[in-house]
């Protein structure tokens, strides 16, 4: 992302000011080409630690490293001219204490040009969010289903049903009061997401939450249908690129084996034409 683009892209304060207005649009991205495709349409682009599962075949996000997040963050930054860049802080890079979080966040922002970082957790991360915000690090919070805590949560379950609703309301208030400029609500009952959205002064970004949230985010590979074996309930597929891709690869393999590809139009002549020789012939 160029310096001019960085100046024209939305800032965390701009995203915060969108509370209650036109819904905020976001998708994940992990590569330059994908970032270029979504740049004109998204208010912010998130380099999620879901990259570990989506691109690297990991069973969860727990194995994602700082180096991976920075590498993919740099790739996405090269594809953005308009949208704001937000990058996930990976598991183990911020939980120990606020100073650890500050060092990790500063490195991510310095090496990628990101405008903000995202971290998971509610009440127990409020002091860290406050510490970062006071030192110039804009923080997007993430509550509800927090994938980095999947072993504690017992799986990818809906959060906040029954007695759990009170805790999530407290989490949302805590991160807002601590200075987060927005909060992701993942896999919550719609009514609870609506209640939280009405209760706090910062935008809520839903993923498996409610259309009443102030914005939405999805994993781009999910909404493009690049995976055919599993579709979360909260994902709408706007394309079926996985099916199309498999068909294209099968057609390519068949043509190679039948010696139909490459055809004459895909190969080079042994000798380039010589216009002078042709005129004297």
C-alpha positions as a printed Julia matrix, in Angstrom:
281×3 Matrix{Float64}:
   0.0     0.0     0.0
   1.48    3.31   -1.07
   1.75    6.34    1.19
  -0.97    8.07   -0.87
  -3.26    5.08   -0.51
  -2.62    4.94    3.23
  -3.66    8.58    3.51
  -6.92    8.04    1.57
  -7.96    4.74    3.19
 -10.47    4.79    6.06
  -9.0     4.97    9.54
 -10.24    3.29   12.7
 -11.96    6.52   13.7
 -13.81    6.49   10.36
 -14.99    2.92   10.95
 -16.1     3.83   14.46
 -18.06    6.78   13.07
 -20.05    4.38   10.86
 -21.9     3.1    13.94
 -25.62    2.97   13.16
 -25.14    4.11    9.55
 -24.52    2.32    6.27
 -23.44   -1.24    7.14
 -19.69   -1.8     7.22
 -18.4    -4.32    4.65
 -15.41   -6.56    5.32
 -13.85   -9.78    4.04
 -10.72  -11.7     4.89
  -7.82  -11.72    2.48
  -4.47  -13.51    2.55
  -2.98  -12.74   -0.88
  -2.35   -9.75   -3.14
  -4.69  -10.82   -5.98
  -7.6   -11.41   -3.6
  -6.99   -8.07   -1.88
  -7.1    -6.32   -5.26
 -10.47   -7.89   -6.07
 -12.13   -6.74   -2.85
 -10.38   -3.39   -2.38
 -13.04   -1.29   -4.12
 -15.9    -2.91   -2.23
 -14.74   -3.3     1.38
 -14.44   -0.69    4.1
 -11.75   -2.78    5.78
  -9.96   -5.98    4.84
  -8.99   -8.41    7.57
  -5.94  -10.63    7.39
  -7.37  -13.29    9.67
  -5.45  -15.98   11.47
  -7.92  -18.25    9.68
  -5.14  -18.24    7.07
  -3.69  -21.18    8.97
  -6.72  -23.32    8.2
  -7.69  -21.83    4.84
  -4.3   -21.72    3.1
  -1.98  -23.87    5.21
  -4.25  -26.81    6.06
  -3.9   -26.46    9.81
  -6.6   -28.02   12.03
  -7.11  -24.75   13.93
  -5.69  -21.23   14.21
  -3.44  -22.13   17.16
  -0.39  -22.93   15.05
  -0.33  -19.58   13.24
   2.81  -17.52   13.91
   3.7   -13.84   13.86
   5.85  -14.47   10.8
   2.87  -15.93    8.93
   0.61  -13.02    9.83
   3.23  -10.48    8.79
   3.99  -12.25    5.51
   0.32  -12.44    4.52
  -0.27   -8.93    5.85
   2.44   -7.59    3.57
   0.93   -9.45    0.61
  -2.54   -8.04    1.25
  -1.17   -4.52    1.77
   0.26   -4.63   -1.76
  -3.24   -5.17   -3.13
  -5.03   -2.38   -1.25
  -5.47    1.2    -2.4
  -8.74    2.08   -0.72
  -9.76   -0.32    2.06
  -8.33   -0.19    5.59
  -6.03   -3.05    6.6
  -6.6    -4.89    9.9
  -4.45   -7.85   10.97
  -5.15  -10.54   13.55
  -2.72  -10.98   16.4
  -1.93  -14.72   16.54
  -2.34  -16.97   19.56
   0.4   -16.45   22.14
   1.44  -13.02   20.89
  -0.61  -10.85   23.29
  -2.21  -12.84   26.12
   0.66  -12.86   28.61
   0.65   -9.16   29.48
  -0.04   -5.76   27.89
   3.64   -5.06   27.2
   3.92   -8.28   25.22
   0.84   -7.26   23.25
   2.35   -3.83   22.59
   5.54   -5.3    21.19
   3.61   -7.7    18.95
   1.17   -5.07   17.73
   3.93   -2.56   17.03
   5.81   -5.13   14.98
   2.73   -6.07   12.94
   1.87   -2.45   12.2
   5.47   -1.43   11.49
   6.18   -4.31    9.1
   2.85   -4.36    7.23
   1.48   -0.82    7.34
  -1.74   -2.07    8.96
  -3.98    0.59   10.48
  -5.16   -1.65   13.31
  -4.86   -5.06   14.93
  -7.55   -7.47   16.09
  -7.39   -9.59   19.22
  -9.74  -12.07   20.83
 -11.27  -11.77   24.29
 -13.65   -9.72   26.38
 -13.43   -8.7    30.03
 -10.1   -10.45   30.59
  -8.51   -8.55   27.67
  -9.87   -5.11   28.57
  -6.68   -3.96   30.31
  -4.63   -4.96   27.28
  -6.96   -3.12   24.9
  -6.77   -0.05   27.12
  -2.96   -0.28   27.25
  -2.66   -0.55   23.46
  -5.22    2.16   22.72
  -3.46    4.6    25.03
  -0.22    4.01   23.11
  -1.52    4.61   19.6
  -2.53    1.08   18.62
  -6.13    0.92   17.33
  -7.73   -2.34   18.45
 -10.65   -4.28   16.98
 -11.97   -6.69   19.6
 -13.48  -10.14   18.98
 -15.93  -11.88   21.32
 -18.34  -14.79   21.19
 -16.83  -17.77   19.44
 -13.13  -16.98   19.68
 -11.28  -19.61   17.6
  -8.01  -19.26   19.53
  -9.9   -20.48   22.64
 -11.53  -23.38   20.83
 -10.13  -25.98   23.24
 -11.59  -24.11   26.21
 -14.93  -23.52   24.48
 -15.28  -27.17   23.56
 -15.7   -26.76   19.82
 -17.17  -24.39   17.28
 -20.45  -23.9    19.15
 -22.89  -21.0    19.24
 -22.0   -18.79   22.2
 -24.24  -16.73   24.47
 -27.3   -18.9    24.79
 -29.06  -18.98   28.15
 -26.88  -17.88   31.04
 -23.98  -17.2    28.66
 -25.71  -14.09   27.31
 -24.89  -12.02   30.38
 -21.18  -12.77   30.05
 -21.09  -11.68   26.41
 -22.9    -8.45   27.19
 -20.28   -7.79   29.86
 -17.52   -8.65   27.37
 -18.91   -6.23   24.8
 -19.2    -3.4    27.31
 -15.7    -4.07   28.61
 -13.97   -3.9    25.22
 -15.94   -0.81   24.23
 -15.11    0.96   27.48
 -11.44   -0.04   27.11
 -11.13    1.8    23.81
 -11.71   -0.76   21.04
 -12.98    1.01   17.91
 -15.12   -1.96   16.83
 -15.9    -5.51   17.94
 -16.46   -8.71   15.98
 -19.37  -10.82   17.22
 -18.92  -14.41   16.1
 -21.57  -17.12   16.23
 -24.06  -15.48   18.6
 -27.85  -15.79   18.67
 -29.32  -13.01   16.54
 -31.31  -11.48   19.39
 -28.24  -11.23   21.6
 -26.2    -9.67   18.78
 -28.94   -7.09   18.28
 -29.0    -6.35   22.01
 -25.23   -5.85   22.13
 -25.31   -3.67   19.0
 -27.88   -1.4    20.63
 -26.08   -1.39   23.97
 -22.55   -0.29   23.01
 -21.25    2.83   21.29
 -18.83    1.1    18.9
 -19.71   -0.79   15.71
 -20.41   -4.51   15.87
 -19.13   -6.64   13.0
 -21.11   -9.84   12.67
 -20.01  -13.25   11.48
 -22.77  -15.69   12.2
 -24.54  -13.11   14.36
 -27.31  -10.83   13.02
 -28.16   -8.62   10.03
 -28.73   -5.96   12.65
 -25.02   -5.68   13.37
 -23.28   -2.52   12.18
 -21.3    -4.54    9.65
 -20.45   -8.02    8.42
 -17.3   -10.05    7.75
 -16.84  -13.42    6.08
 -13.9   -15.62    5.13
 -13.6   -14.89    1.42
 -12.84  -18.49    0.5
 -16.1   -19.55    2.14
 -18.3   -17.01    0.35
 -16.63  -17.77   -3.0
 -17.31  -21.48   -2.59
 -13.69  -22.56   -2.8
 -14.49  -25.31   -0.28
 -17.15  -27.92   -1.05
 -16.78  -30.26    1.91
 -18.0   -27.92    4.67
 -20.19  -24.82    4.74
 -20.95  -23.09    8.05
 -24.62  -22.2     8.54
 -23.8   -18.49    8.58
 -22.06  -18.5     5.18
 -23.84  -17.6     1.96
 -21.98  -18.76   -1.12
 -21.95  -16.09   -3.78
 -20.04  -18.31   -6.22
 -18.98  -21.94   -6.62
 -15.34  -21.51   -7.53
 -14.35  -24.8    -5.95
 -16.65  -26.74   -8.28
 -15.6   -24.67  -11.27
 -11.94  -25.11  -10.37
 -12.2   -28.89  -10.1
 -13.93  -29.04  -13.48
 -11.26  -26.83  -15.06
  -8.42  -28.93  -13.65
 -10.09  -32.13  -14.87
 -10.5   -30.66  -18.36
  -6.85  -29.57  -18.4
  -5.65  -33.02  -17.33
  -7.77  -34.7   -20.01
  -6.44  -32.41  -22.75
  -2.81  -32.92  -21.71
  -3.21  -36.71  -21.76
  -4.94  -36.53  -25.14
  -2.2   -34.18  -26.48
  -4.84  -31.52  -27.21
  -2.99  -29.03  -25.02
  -0.82  -27.22  -25.8
  -2.29  -26.52  -29.25
  -0.61  -24.65  -32.1
  -1.62  -21.3   -30.67
   0.13  -22.02  -27.37
   3.62  -22.87  -28.66
   6.48  -20.95  -30.31
   7.91  -21.49  -33.81
  11.45  -22.82  -34.09
  12.56  -19.62  -35.84
  11.0   -16.18  -35.47
   9.78  -14.71  -38.8
  12.3   -12.4   -40.52
  10.46   -9.57  -42.32
  13.56   -8.6   -44.36
  14.06  -12.16  -45.58
  10.4   -12.43  -46.49
  10.59   -9.27  -48.66
  13.64  -10.56  -50.58
  12.23  -14.03  -51.13
